[in-house]
PDB file of C-alpha atoms in Angstrom:
ATOM      1  CA  MET A   1       5.808  63.958 -17.970  1.00 75.00           C
ATOM      2  CA  TYR A   2       3.120  62.912 -19.433  1.00 85.00           C
ATOM      3  CA  ALA A   3       2.143  59.973 -16.551  1.00 86.00           C
ATOM      4  CA  ARG A   4       1.380  63.530 -14.908  1.00 88.00           C
ATOM      5  CA  GLN A   5      -0.228  65.472 -16.916  1.00 90.00           C
ATOM      6  CA  LEU A   6      -3.799  64.291 -16.570  1.00 93.00           C
ATOM      7  CA  GLY A   7      -5.599  65.233 -19.867  1.00 93.00           C
ATOM      8  CA  PHE A   8      -7.384  63.282 -23.448  1.00 94.00           C
ATOM      9  CA  ALA A   9      -3.926  64.933 -25.154  1.00 94.00           C
ATOM     10  CA  SER A  10      -1.286  63.474 -23.684  1.00 94.00           C
ATOM     11  CA  SER A  11      -2.303  60.751 -22.672  1.00 95.00           C
ATOM     12  CA  TRP A  12      -3.205  60.050 -26.752  1.00 95.00           C
ATOM     13  CA  LYS A  13       0.501  61.399 -27.614  1.00 95.00           C
ATOM     14  CA  MET A  14       1.736  58.106 -25.096  1.00 95.00           C
ATOM     15  CA  LEU A  15      -0.334  56.605 -27.121  1.00 95.00           C
ATOM     16  CA  THR A  16       1.536  56.895 -30.283  1.00 94.00           C
ATOM     17  CA  ARG A  17       4.889  57.840 -29.061  1.00 92.00           C
ATOM     18  CA  ASP A  18       6.493  55.124 -30.263  1.00 90.00           C
ATOM     19  CA  LYS A  19       6.983  53.745 -34.308  1.00 92.00           C
ATOM     20  CA  GLY A  20       4.797  51.894 -35.177  1.00 91.00           C
ATOM     21  CA  TRP A  21       2.312  52.457 -32.282  1.00 94.00           C
ATOM     22  CA  ILE A  22      -0.795  51.325 -34.426  1.00 94.00           C
ATOM     23  CA  LYS A  23       0.361  47.481 -35.019  1.00 94.00           C
ATOM     24  CA  PRO A  24      -0.842  46.492 -31.123  1.00 94.00           C
ATOM     25  CA  VAL A  25      -4.195  48.743 -31.157  1.00 95.00           C
ATOM     26  CA  LEU A  26      -5.003  46.408 -34.893  1.00 95.00           C
ATOM     27  CA  VAL A  27      -3.848  43.314 -33.511  1.00 95.00           C
ATOM     28  CA  LEU A  28      -6.417  44.211 -29.963  1.00 94.00           C
ATOM     29  CA  THR A  29      -9.277  44.607 -32.852  1.00 93.00           C
ATOM     30  CA  LEU A  30      -8.860  41.406 -33.594  1.00 94.00           C
ATOM     31  CA  VAL A  31      -8.235  39.909 -30.864  1.00 94.00           C
ATOM     32  CA  GLY A  32     -11.316  42.304 -29.265  1.00 90.00           C
ATOM     33  CA  TRP A  33     -13.775  40.689 -31.928  1.00 90.00           C
ATOM     34  CA  ILE A  34     -13.369  37.297 -30.492  1.00 91.00           C
ATOM     35  CA  PRO A  35     -16.483  37.053 -27.714  1.00 89.00           C
ATOM     36  CA  VAL A  36     -15.762  37.350 -24.154  1.00 88.00           C
ATOM     37  CA  LEU A  37     -12.017  36.477 -23.627  1.00 93.00           C
ATOM     38  CA  GLY A  38     -11.149  39.666 -26.260  1.00 92.00           C
ATOM     39  CA  GLN A  39     -12.647  41.682 -24.179  1.00 90.00           C
ATOM     40  CA  ILE A  40     -10.519  40.195 -21.831  1.00 93.00           C
ATOM     41  CA  ALA A  41      -7.393  40.171 -22.816  1.00 95.00           C
ATOM     42  CA  VAL A  42      -8.183  43.790 -24.541  1.00 94.00           C
ATOM     43  CA  LEU A  43      -9.274  44.549 -21.128  1.00 94.00           C
ATOM     44  CA  GLY A  44      -6.054  43.498 -18.962  1.00 95.00           C
ATOM     45  CA  TYR A  45      -3.616  44.611 -21.942  1.00 96.00           C
ATOM     46  CA  ALA A  46      -5.089  48.216 -21.497  1.00 95.00           C
ATOM     47  CA  LEU A  47      -5.306  48.339 -17.627  1.00 96.00           C
ATOM     48  CA  GLU A  48      -0.773  46.493 -17.561  1.00 96.00           C
ATOM     49  CA  TRP A  49      -0.474  49.904 -19.504  1.00 96.00           C
ATOM     50  CA  ALA A  50      -2.173  52.072 -16.952  1.00 96.00           C
ATOM     51  CA  ARG A  51      -0.342  50.437 -13.744  1.00 96.00           C
ATOM     52  CA  LEU A  52       2.969  51.829 -14.964  1.00 95.00           C
ATOM     53  CA  THR A  53       1.984  55.502 -16.069  1.00 95.00           C
ATOM     54  CA  ALA A  54      -0.173  55.425 -12.140  1.00 95.00           C
ATOM     55  CA  TRP A  55       3.554  54.543 -10.824  1.00 94.00           C
ATOM     56  CA  GLY A  56       4.585  57.714 -13.213  1.00 91.00           C
ATOM     57  CA  VAL A  57       6.161  56.033 -15.837  1.00 91.00           C
ATOM     58  CA  ASP A  58       5.655  57.554 -19.379  1.00 91.00           C
ATOM     59  CA  ALA A  59       5.167  54.783 -21.636  1.00 90.00           C
ATOM     60  CA  ALA A  60       3.698  53.795 -24.777  1.00 91.00           C
ATOM     61  CA  PRO A  61       1.502  50.294 -24.434  1.00 92.00           C
ATOM     62  CA  LYS A  62       4.054  47.183 -25.746  1.00 90.00           C
ATOM     63  CA  GLN A  63       4.634  46.602 -28.737  1.00 89.00           C
ATOM     64  CA  ARG A  64       6.490  43.236 -27.389  1.00 89.00           C
ATOM     65  CA  GLY A  65       7.581  40.747 -24.365  1.00 88.00           C
ATOM     66  CA  VAL A  66       3.521  40.815 -23.907  1.00 91.00           C
ATOM     67  CA  ALA A  67       3.092  38.820 -20.668  1.00 92.00           C
ATOM     68  CA  TYR A  68      -0.375  36.834 -22.442  1.00 92.00           C
ATOM     69  CA  GLY A  69      -0.529  34.892 -18.193  1.00 94.00           C
ATOM     70  CA  LYS A  70      -1.077  38.296 -17.108  1.00 95.00           C
ATOM     71  CA  VAL A  71      -2.349  40.617 -19.342  1.00 95.00           C
ATOM     72  CA  LEU A  72      -5.871  37.129 -18.992  1.00 96.00           C
ATOM     73  CA  ALA A  73      -5.296  37.230 -15.035  1.00 96.00           C
ATOM     74  CA  THR A  74      -5.423  41.460 -15.006  1.00 96.00           C
ATOM     75  CA  GLY A  75      -8.904  41.949 -17.296  1.00 95.00           C
ATOM     76  CA  GLY A  76     -10.771  38.140 -15.517  1.00 95.00           C
ATOM     77  CA  ILE A  77      -9.716  40.321 -11.643  1.00 96.00           C
ATOM     78  CA  ALA A  78     -11.295  43.773 -14.136  1.00 94.00           C
ATOM     79  CA  PHE A  79     -14.323  42.070 -15.575  1.00 92.00           C
ATOM     80  CA  LEU A  80     -14.898  40.982 -12.220  1.00 94.00           C
ATOM     81  CA  VAL A  81     -15.153  43.906 -10.251  1.00 94.00           C
ATOM     82  CA  SER A  82     -16.780  45.576 -14.319  1.00 90.00           C
ATOM     83  CA  VAL A  83     -19.442  42.501 -13.277  1.00 89.00           C
ATOM     84  CA  THR A  84     -20.422  43.427  -9.716  1.00 92.00           C
ATOM     85  CA  MET A  85     -20.216  46.847 -10.529  1.00 90.00           C
ATOM     86  CA  GLY A  86     -22.761  46.401 -13.060  1.00 86.00           C
ATOM     87  CA  PHE A  87     -25.027  43.876 -11.832  1.00 87.00           C
ATOM     88  CA  VAL A  88     -25.155  46.976  -8.331  1.00 89.00           C
ATOM     89  CA  LEU A  89     -25.446  49.870 -10.604  1.00 87.00           C
ATOM     90  CA  MET A  90     -28.230  48.019 -12.850  1.00 84.00           C
ATOM     91  CA  LEU A  91     -30.594  48.153  -9.322  1.00 88.00           C
ATOM     92  CA  LEU A  92     -29.835  51.178  -8.312  1.00 88.00           C
ATOM     93  CA  ASP A  93     -31.468  52.461 -11.949  1.00 83.00           C
ATOM     94  CA  MET A  94     -34.718  50.271 -10.873  1.00 85.00           C
ATOM     95  CA  LEU A  95     -34.986  51.712  -8.134  1.00 88.00           C
ATOM     96  CA  LEU A  96     -33.861  55.153  -8.318  1.00 85.00           C
ATOM     97  CA  PHE A  97     -35.325  55.257 -12.257  1.00 81.00           C
ATOM     98  CA  GLY A  98     -38.064  52.130 -12.546  1.00 78.00           C
ATOM     99  CA  ASP A  99     -34.932  50.963 -15.120  1.00 72.00           C
ATOM    100  CA  TRP A 100     -31.732  50.404 -16.031  1.00 70.00           C
ATOM    101  CA  TYR A 101     -28.649  50.914 -18.659  1.00 65.00           C
ATOM    102  CA  SER A 102     -27.275  48.221 -19.411  1.00 57.00           C
ATOM    103  CA  ALA A 103     -24.505  50.344 -21.073  1.00 51.00           C
ATOM    104  CA  ALA A 104     -23.146  52.793 -18.997  1.00 48.00           C
ATOM    105  CA  LEU A 105     -20.337  50.970 -17.660  1.00 50.00           C
ATOM    106  CA  PHE A 106     -15.923  51.568 -18.510  1.00 46.00           C
ATOM    107  CA  PRO A 107     -15.034  52.574 -21.246  1.00 46.00           C
ATOM    108  CA  ALA A 108     -18.250  55.612 -19.959  1.00 42.00           C
ATOM    109  CA  GLY A 109     -19.474  57.751 -23.017  1.00 43.00           C
ATOM    110  CA  VAL A 110     -17.851  55.009 -25.832  1.00 47.00           C
ATOM    111  CA  ASN A 111     -21.443  53.017 -26.184  1.00 50.00           C
ATOM    112  CA  LEU A 112     -23.181  56.737 -25.614  1.00 48.00           C
ATOM    113  CA  PHE A 113     -26.491  56.127 -28.204  1.00 47.00           C
ATOM    114  CA  SER A 114     -26.337  52.326 -27.772  1.00 48.00           C
ATOM    115  CA  GLY A 115     -29.605  50.538 -28.217  1.00 49.00           C
ATOM    116  CA  SER A 116     -29.880  50.368 -25.324  1.00 56.00           C
ATOM    117  CA  LEU A 117     -30.674  54.044 -24.507  1.00 58.00           C
ATOM    118  CA  LEU A 118     -32.857  54.277 -27.218  1.00 61.00           C
ATOM    119  CA  ASP A 119     -35.135  51.787 -26.466  1.00 65.00           C
ATOM    120  CA  ILE A 120     -35.725  53.579 -22.349  1.00 67.00           C
ATOM    121  CA  MET A 121     -35.703  57.117 -24.533  1.00 68.00           C
ATOM    122  CA  ARG A 122     -38.802  55.616 -25.716  1.00 71.00           C
ATOM    123  CA  ARG A 123     -39.930  54.973 -22.598  1.00 74.00           C
ATOM    124  CA  MET A 124     -38.854  58.100 -20.110  1.00 74.00           C
ATOM    125  CA  SER A 125     -39.425  61.156 -19.948  1.00 77.00           C
ATOM    126  CA  PRO A 126     -36.353  63.047 -21.824  1.00 78.00           C
ATOM    127  CA  LEU A 127     -35.538  65.093 -18.718  1.00 83.00           C
ATOM    128  CA  VAL A 128     -35.050  61.731 -16.653  1.00 80.00           C
ATOM    129  CA  VAL A 129     -33.064  60.081 -18.965  1.00 77.00           C
ATOM    130  CA  LEU A 130     -30.814  63.142 -18.726  1.00 80.00           C
ATOM    131  CA  VAL A 131     -30.216  62.410 -15.327  1.00 84.00           C
ATOM    132  CA  MET A 132     -29.780  58.910 -15.838  1.00 80.00           C
ATOM    133  CA  LEU A 133     -27.426  58.750 -18.203  1.00 78.00           C
ATOM    134  CA  ALA A 134     -25.491  61.323 -16.663  1.00 80.00           C
ATOM    135  CA  PHE A 135     -26.085  58.943 -12.897  1.00 84.00           C
ATOM    136  CA  ASN A 136     -25.005  56.309 -15.315  1.00 81.00           C
ATOM    137  CA  LEU A 137     -20.984  57.510 -17.106  1.00 82.00           C
ATOM    138  CA  LEU A 138     -20.321  58.540 -14.024  1.00 87.00           C
ATOM    139  CA  ALA A 139     -20.846  55.493 -11.960  1.00 87.00           C
ATOM    140  CA  GLY A 140     -18.828  53.936 -15.138  1.00 87.00           C
ATOM    141  CA  THR A 141     -16.141  56.414 -14.580  1.00 91.00           C
ATOM    142  CA  PHE A 142     -16.345  55.199 -10.799  1.00 92.00           C
ATOM    143  CA  CYS A 143     -15.894  51.587 -11.749  1.00 92.00           C
ATOM    144  CA  ALA A 144     -12.830  52.199 -14.517  1.00 93.00           C
ATOM    145  CA  ALA A 145     -10.905  53.938 -11.186  1.00 95.00           C
ATOM    146  CA  ALA A 146     -12.575  50.854  -9.136  1.00 95.00           C
ATOM    147  CA  MET A 147     -10.889  47.912 -11.887  1.00 95.00           C
ATOM    148  CA  LEU A 148      -7.232  50.740 -11.781  1.00 96.00           C
ATOM    149  CA  ARG A 149      -6.736  50.094  -7.743  1.00 96.00           C
ATOM    150  CA  ALA A 150      -7.291  45.809  -8.278  1.00 95.00           C
ATOM    151  CA  THR A 151      -5.204  45.682 -10.852  1.00 96.00           C
ATOM    152  CA  LEU A 152      -2.395  48.351  -8.961  1.00 96.00           C
ATOM    153  CA  TYR A 153      -3.163  45.439  -5.472  1.00 95.00           C
ATOM    154  CA  ASP A 154      -3.661  42.612  -8.361  1.00 94.00           C
ATOM    155  CA  SER A 155      -6.686  41.944  -6.124  1.00 94.00           C
ATOM    156  CA  PHE A 156     -10.869  41.890  -6.726  1.00 95.00           C
ATOM    157  CA  ALA A 157     -10.846  42.785  -3.371  1.00 94.00           C
ATOM    158  CA  ALA A 158      -9.237  46.102  -3.942  1.00 94.00           C
ATOM    159  CA  GLY A 159     -11.205  47.316  -6.670  1.00 94.00           C
ATOM    160  CA  TRP A 160     -14.592  47.305  -4.005  1.00 95.00           C
ATOM    161  CA  ARG A 161     -12.185  48.828  -1.216  1.00 95.00           C
ATOM    162  CA  LEU A 162     -15.486  52.402  -2.102  1.00 95.00           C
ATOM    163  CA  ASP A 163     -14.327  53.900   1.162  1.00 94.00           C
ATOM    164  CA  ARG A 164     -10.857  53.996  -0.195  1.00 94.00           C
ATOM    165  CA  LEU A 165     -12.239  55.321  -4.194  1.00 95.00           C
ATOM    166  CA  PHE A 166     -14.589  57.510  -2.683  1.00 95.00           C
ATOM    167  CA  GLN A 167     -12.163  59.473  -0.555  1.00 94.00           C
ATOM    168  CA  MET A 168     -10.544  59.474  -3.786  1.00 95.00           C
ATOM    169  CA  VAL A 169     -12.806  61.085  -5.810  1.00 95.00           C
ATOM    170  CA  ALA A 170     -14.043  63.859  -2.214  1.00 94.00           C
ATOM    171  CA  ARG A 171     -10.202  65.071  -2.811  1.00 93.00           C
ATOM    172  CA  ASP A 172      -9.907  65.999  -6.558  1.00 94.00           C
ATOM    173  CA  ALA A 173     -13.496  65.544  -6.965  1.00 94.00           C
ATOM    174  CA  SER A 174     -12.681  68.180 -10.393  1.00 93.00           C
ATOM    175  CA  GLY A 175      -9.731  65.690 -11.436  1.00 93.00           C
ATOM    176  CA  PHE A 176     -12.495  62.781 -11.801  1.00 95.00           C
ATOM    177  CA  LEU A 177     -14.323  65.490 -13.395  1.00 94.00           C
ATOM    178  CA  HIS A 178     -12.337  65.469 -15.604  1.00 94.00           C
ATOM    179  CA  LEU A 179     -11.307  62.304 -16.401  1.00 93.00           C
ATOM    180  CA  TYR A 180     -15.417  62.144 -16.567  1.00 91.00           C
ATOM    181  CA  ALA A 181     -14.629  64.578 -19.570  1.00 92.00           C
ATOM    182  CA  ILE A 182     -12.121  62.467 -20.843  1.00 91.00           C
ATOM    183  CA  SER A 183     -13.845  59.460 -21.149  1.00 86.00           C
ATOM    184  CA  LEU A 184     -16.990  61.873 -23.112  1.00 86.00           C
ATOM    185  CA  ILE A 185     -14.691  62.929 -25.689  1.00 88.00           C
ATOM    186  CA  GLY A 186     -13.134  59.654 -26.591  1.00 85.00           C
ATOM    187  CA  GLY A 187     -16.997  58.682 -27.233  1.00 79.00           C
ATOM    188  CA  ALA A 188     -17.937  61.084 -29.316  1.00 82.00           C
ATOM    189  CA  ILE A 189     -15.425  60.357 -30.991  1.00 86.00           C
ATOM    190  CA  ASN A 190     -16.693  57.127 -32.329  1.00 78.00           C
ATOM    191  CA  ILE A 191     -20.598  59.252 -32.325  1.00 77.00           C
ATOM    192  CA  LEU A 192     -18.270  60.956 -35.097  1.00 85.00           C
ATOM    193  CA  TYR A 193     -17.264  58.052 -36.945  1.00 84.00           C
ATOM    194  CA  GLY A 194     -20.791  56.559 -36.695  1.00 78.00           C
ATOM    195  CA  LEU A 195     -22.223  59.753 -37.546  1.00 80.00           C
ATOM    196  CA  LEU A 196     -20.498  60.345 -40.908  1.00 85.00           C
ATOM    197  CA  VAL A 197     -20.270  56.864 -41.496  1.00 80.00           C
ATOM    198  CA  ALA A 198     -24.429  56.478 -41.750  1.00 78.00           C
ATOM    199  CA  LEU A 199     -24.277  59.974 -43.465  1.00 80.00           C
ATOM    200  CA  VAL A 200     -22.444  58.031 -45.956  1.00 78.00           C
ATOM    201  CA  ALA A 201     -24.415  55.230 -47.091  1.00 74.00           C
ATOM    202  CA  SER A 202     -27.269  57.847 -46.994  1.00 74.00           C
ATOM    203  CA  GLY A 203     -25.482  59.672 -49.713  1.00 71.00           C
ATOM    204  CA  ILE A 204     -24.924  56.006 -51.799  1.00 65.00           C
ATOM    205  CA  ALA A 205     -28.343  54.448 -50.888  1.00 62.00           C
ATOM    206  CA  PHE A 206     -30.028  57.863 -52.733  1.00 61.00           C
ATOM    207  CA  GLY A 207     -28.172  57.107 -55.285  1.00 57.00           C
ATOM    208  CA  GLY A 208     -29.212  53.877 -55.910  1.00 53.00           C
ATOM    209  CA  VAL A 209     -32.451  54.920 -55.312  1.00 54.00           C
ATOM    210  CA  MET A 210     -32.138  57.531 -57.697  1.00 54.00           C
ATOM    211  CA  GLY A 211     -30.576  54.739 -60.363  1.00 53.00           C
ATOM    212  CA  VAL A 212     -33.569  53.416 -60.379  1.00 51.00           C
ATOM    213  CA  ALA A 213     -35.826  55.812 -60.914  1.00 55.00           C
ATOM    214  CA  VAL A 214     -34.063  57.227 -63.638  1.00 50.00           C
ATOM    215  CA  GLU A 215     -33.747  53.644 -65.536  1.00 52.00           C
ATOM    216  CA  LEU A 216     -37.561  53.507 -64.751  1.00 50.00           C
ATOM    217  CA  ALA A 217     -37.980  56.827 -66.036  1.00 56.00           C
ATOM    218  CA  VAL A 218     -35.955  56.109 -69.166  1.00 54.00           C
ATOM    219  CA  GLY A 219     -36.159  51.992 -69.976  1.00 55.00           C
ATOM    220  CA  PRO A 220     -35.371  48.460 -69.949  1.00 54.00           C
ATOM    221  CA  GLY A 221     -32.277  48.809 -71.460  1.00 52.00           C
ATOM    222  CA  SER A 222     -30.785  51.520 -70.963  1.00 53.00           C
ATOM    223  CA  GLY A 223     -26.449  52.415 -69.455  1.00 54.00           C
ATOM    224  CA  ILE A 224     -27.291  52.104 -66.094  1.00 53.00           C
ATOM    225  CA  GLU A 225     -28.307  47.970 -66.192  1.00 53.00           C
ATOM    226  CA  ARG A 226     -26.430  47.582 -68.395  1.00 55.00           C
ATOM    227  CA  LEU A 227     -23.373  48.451 -66.072  1.00 53.00           C
ATOM    228  CA  LEU A 228     -24.915  46.563 -63.461  1.00 52.00           C
ATOM    229  CA  PHE A 229     -24.649  43.275 -64.929  1.00 54.00           C
ATOM    230  CA  GLY A 230     -22.061  44.069 -66.522  1.00 55.00           C
ATOM    231  CA  LEU A 231     -20.216  43.985 -63.160  1.00 55.00           C
ATOM    232  CA  GLY A 232     -21.978  41.420 -61.848  1.00 56.00           C
ATOM    233  CA  PRO A 233     -21.073  39.464 -58.411  1.00 66.00           C
ATOM    234  CA  GLY A 234     -17.945  41.764 -57.980  1.00 66.00           C
ATOM    235  CA  ILE A 235     -20.347  43.939 -57.038  1.00 69.00           C
ATOM    236  CA  VAL A 236     -21.429  42.212 -53.949  1.00 66.00           C
ATOM    237  CA  VAL A 237     -17.490  41.755 -53.228  1.00 74.00           C
ATOM    238  CA  LEU A 238     -16.720  45.405 -52.930  1.00 78.00           C
ATOM    239  CA  THR A 239     -21.082  45.769 -50.912  1.00 76.00           C
ATOM    240  CA  VAL A 240     -18.857  42.937 -48.634  1.00 77.00           C
ATOM    241  CA  ALA A 241     -15.570  44.155 -48.711  1.00 82.00           C
ATOM    242  CA  ALA A 242     -16.353  47.839 -47.635  1.00 82.00           C
ATOM    243  CA  PHE A 243     -18.949  46.662 -45.170  1.00 82.00           C
ATOM    244  CA  VAL A 244     -16.131  44.520 -43.248  1.00 84.00           C
ATOM    245  CA  SER A 245     -13.117  46.883 -43.878  1.00 87.00           C
ATOM    246  CA  VAL A 246     -15.874  50.028 -42.738  1.00 86.00           C
ATOM    247  CA  THR A 247     -16.875  47.889 -40.031  1.00 86.00           C
ATOM    248  CA  PHE A 248     -12.767  47.614 -38.687  1.00 89.00           C
ATOM    249  CA  ALA A 249     -11.692  50.814 -39.280  1.00 90.00           C
ATOM    250  CA  GLY A 250     -14.932  51.253 -36.513  1.00 87.00           C
ATOM    251  CA  SER A 251     -13.524  49.020 -34.078  1.00 88.00           C
ATOM    252  CA  VAL A 252      -9.832  50.480 -34.898  1.00 92.00           C
ATOM    253  CA  ILE A 253     -10.948  53.788 -33.268  1.00 91.00           C
ATOM    254  CA  SER A 254     -13.273  52.892 -30.540  1.00 88.00           C
ATOM    255  CA  THR A 255     -10.479  50.577 -29.775  1.00 92.00           C
ATOM    256  CA  ALA A 256      -7.476  53.775 -29.918  1.00 93.00           C
ATOM    257  CA  MET A 257      -9.974  55.361 -27.460  1.00 92.00           C
ATOM    258  CA  ASN A 258     -10.803  52.525 -24.516  1.00 91.00           C
ATOM    259  CA  LEU A 259      -6.464  53.031 -24.682  1.00 94.00           C
ATOM    260  CA  VAL A 260      -6.445  56.592 -24.387  1.00 94.00           C
ATOM    261  CA  CYS A 261      -9.456  56.635 -21.596  1.00 93.00           C
ATOM    262  CA  ILE A 262      -7.505  54.137 -19.777  1.00 94.00           C
ATOM    263  CA  ASN A 263      -4.658  55.261 -19.786  1.00 95.00           C
ATOM    264  CA  ALA A 264      -5.992  58.513 -18.365  1.00 95.00           C
ATOM    265  CA  VAL A 265      -7.382  56.975 -15.494  1.00 95.00           C
ATOM    266  CA  GLY A 266      -3.575  55.845 -14.579  1.00 95.00           C
ATOM    267  CA  GLN A 267      -2.843  60.207 -15.531  1.00 95.00           C
ATOM    268  CA  TRP A 268      -5.286  60.176 -12.315  1.00 95.00           C
ATOM    269  CA  LEU A 269      -4.123  58.557 -10.197  1.00 95.00           C
ATOM    270  CA  CYS A 270      -0.649  59.089 -10.655  1.00 93.00           C
ATOM    271  CA  ARG A 271      -1.110  62.314  -8.588  1.00 93.00           C
ATOM    272  CA  PHE A 272      -1.998  59.942  -6.077  1.00 93.00           C
ATOM    273  CA  GLU A 273       1.208  59.354  -5.524  1.00 91.00           C
ATOM    274  CA  VAL A 274       0.674  55.428  -6.121  1.00 92.00           C
ATOM    275  CA  GLY A 275       5.023  54.029  -5.165  1.00 89.00           C
ATOM    276  CA  ARG A 276       3.394  56.183  -1.264  1.00 90.00           C
ATOM    277  CA  TRP A 277       0.264  53.908  -0.739  1.00 92.00           C
ATOM    278  CA  GLY A 278       0.167  51.030   1.590  1.00 90.00           C
ATOM    279  CA  VAL A 279      -1.891  47.840   2.167  1.00 92.00           C
ATOM    280  CA  SER A 280      -5.224  47.819   0.102  1.00 90.00           C
ATOM    281  CA  SER A 281      -7.612  49.460   3.516  1.00 90.00           C
ATOM    282  CA  ALA A 282      -4.878  51.684   4.308  1.00 90.00           C
ATOM    283  CA  PRO A 283      -5.347  55.188   3.243  1.00 90.00           C
ATOM    284  CA  LEU A 284      -4.172  57.740   1.069  1.00 90.00           C
ATOM    285  CA  PRO A 285      -0.767  59.247   1.857  1.00 88.00           C
ATOM    286  CA  ASP A 286      -0.776  63.164   3.630  1.00 88.00           C
ATOM    287  CA  GLY A 287      -0.235  65.475   0.629  1.00 85.00           C
ATOM    288  CA  VAL A 288      -1.861  63.770  -2.308  1.00 84.00           C
ATOM    289  CA  PRO A 289      -3.401  64.301  -4.515  1.00 87.00           C
ATOM    290  CA  GLN A 290      -0.298  65.877  -6.655  1.00 71.00           C
ATOM    291  CA  ARG A 291      -1.318  69.020  -9.055  1.00 61.00           C
ATOM    292  CA  ASP A 292       2.583  70.333  -9.590  1.00 51.00           C
ATOM    293  CA  VAL A 293       2.957  68.005 -13.101  1.00 49.00           C
ATOM    294  CA  SER A 294       7.278  69.137 -12.676  1.00 45.00           C
ATOM    295  CA  ASP A 295       7.167  67.515  -9.505  1.00 45.00           C
ATOM    296  CA  THR A 296       9.134  64.690  -9.405  1.00 42.00           C
ATOM    297  CA  SER A 297      10.432  64.399  -5.939  1.00 43.00           C
ATOM    298  CA  SER A 298       7.550  61.497  -5.146  1.00 45.00           C
ATOM    299  CA  VAL A 299       8.858  58.362  -4.082  1.00 44.00           C
ATOM    300  CA  PRO A 300       9.700  55.892  -6.565  1.00 47.00           C
ATOM    301  CA  PRO A 301       7.522  53.164  -7.356  1.00 46.00           C
ATOM    302  CA  VAL A 302       7.221  50.429  -6.435  1.00 46.00           C
ATOM    303  CA  PRO A 303       4.155  47.398  -6.197  1.00 56.00           C
ATOM    304  CA  PRO A 304       2.146  48.422  -3.018  1.00 49.00           C
ATOM    305  CA  ALA A 305       1.615  45.627  -0.714  1.00 48.00           C
ATOM    306  CA  CYS A 306      -1.335  44.041  -1.592  1.00 45.00           C
TER     307      CYS A 306
END
């Protein structure tokens, strides 16, 4: 029943329900380090999982039997939807605010405090930045729904049916805002990890400065100097290994949050009983969204007509 329960916790339970769930997350993290193509593959994998969720299937991400060609095709369509919507959003940003926030698109909130935002904060008043941030992050949630709609129809044009997307938002504004909040939770978890790493790094750096100060005060030939020289190149290898480990751990958390947030989009679309949808241009069926998670009487999932 998790597919019908819109929430961060329920989406997380779907991610972690199968034994060995961490394996695809680790693999996706490594794949995501490949420029462009890797990001497309990760996006396609997440959307294919969310496709099942939108049909009401309580499935965890696949660990075997993944159709890689289908994943890349899905990711490619979604990537085009994201890029084109991002271009329109950039124009709207320039028109409304005189600047644009490049990190706003899905997963909304994950890159909340990116470098681009920090640059904007130096040029604009805090109030304008807050309004711009809220506008862009909501647009990012809207873009996520568009990408999944394109996935459901295997069609780029379906993702650009703004009339149907706005119809969904109008019928379930509270659910859309709930989805937006879920994405912010994912972003907050990433931010907390980054702050924790920064805090630990600052502590280590402070300890290093104190060590140098003690060395200068005590004089050459102290125990600290002998310890550092005794470590030799080992300290360099250890530092590099620690840096790579911390970076990879952060990427793993980001990948997991992306999967949870994209799957939550599937949970939201599940409310609209995808099995009853017609062609892409058709209006939503009557009686949706369905918020009663105990109701299992909806039409069994069948591929919608393109």
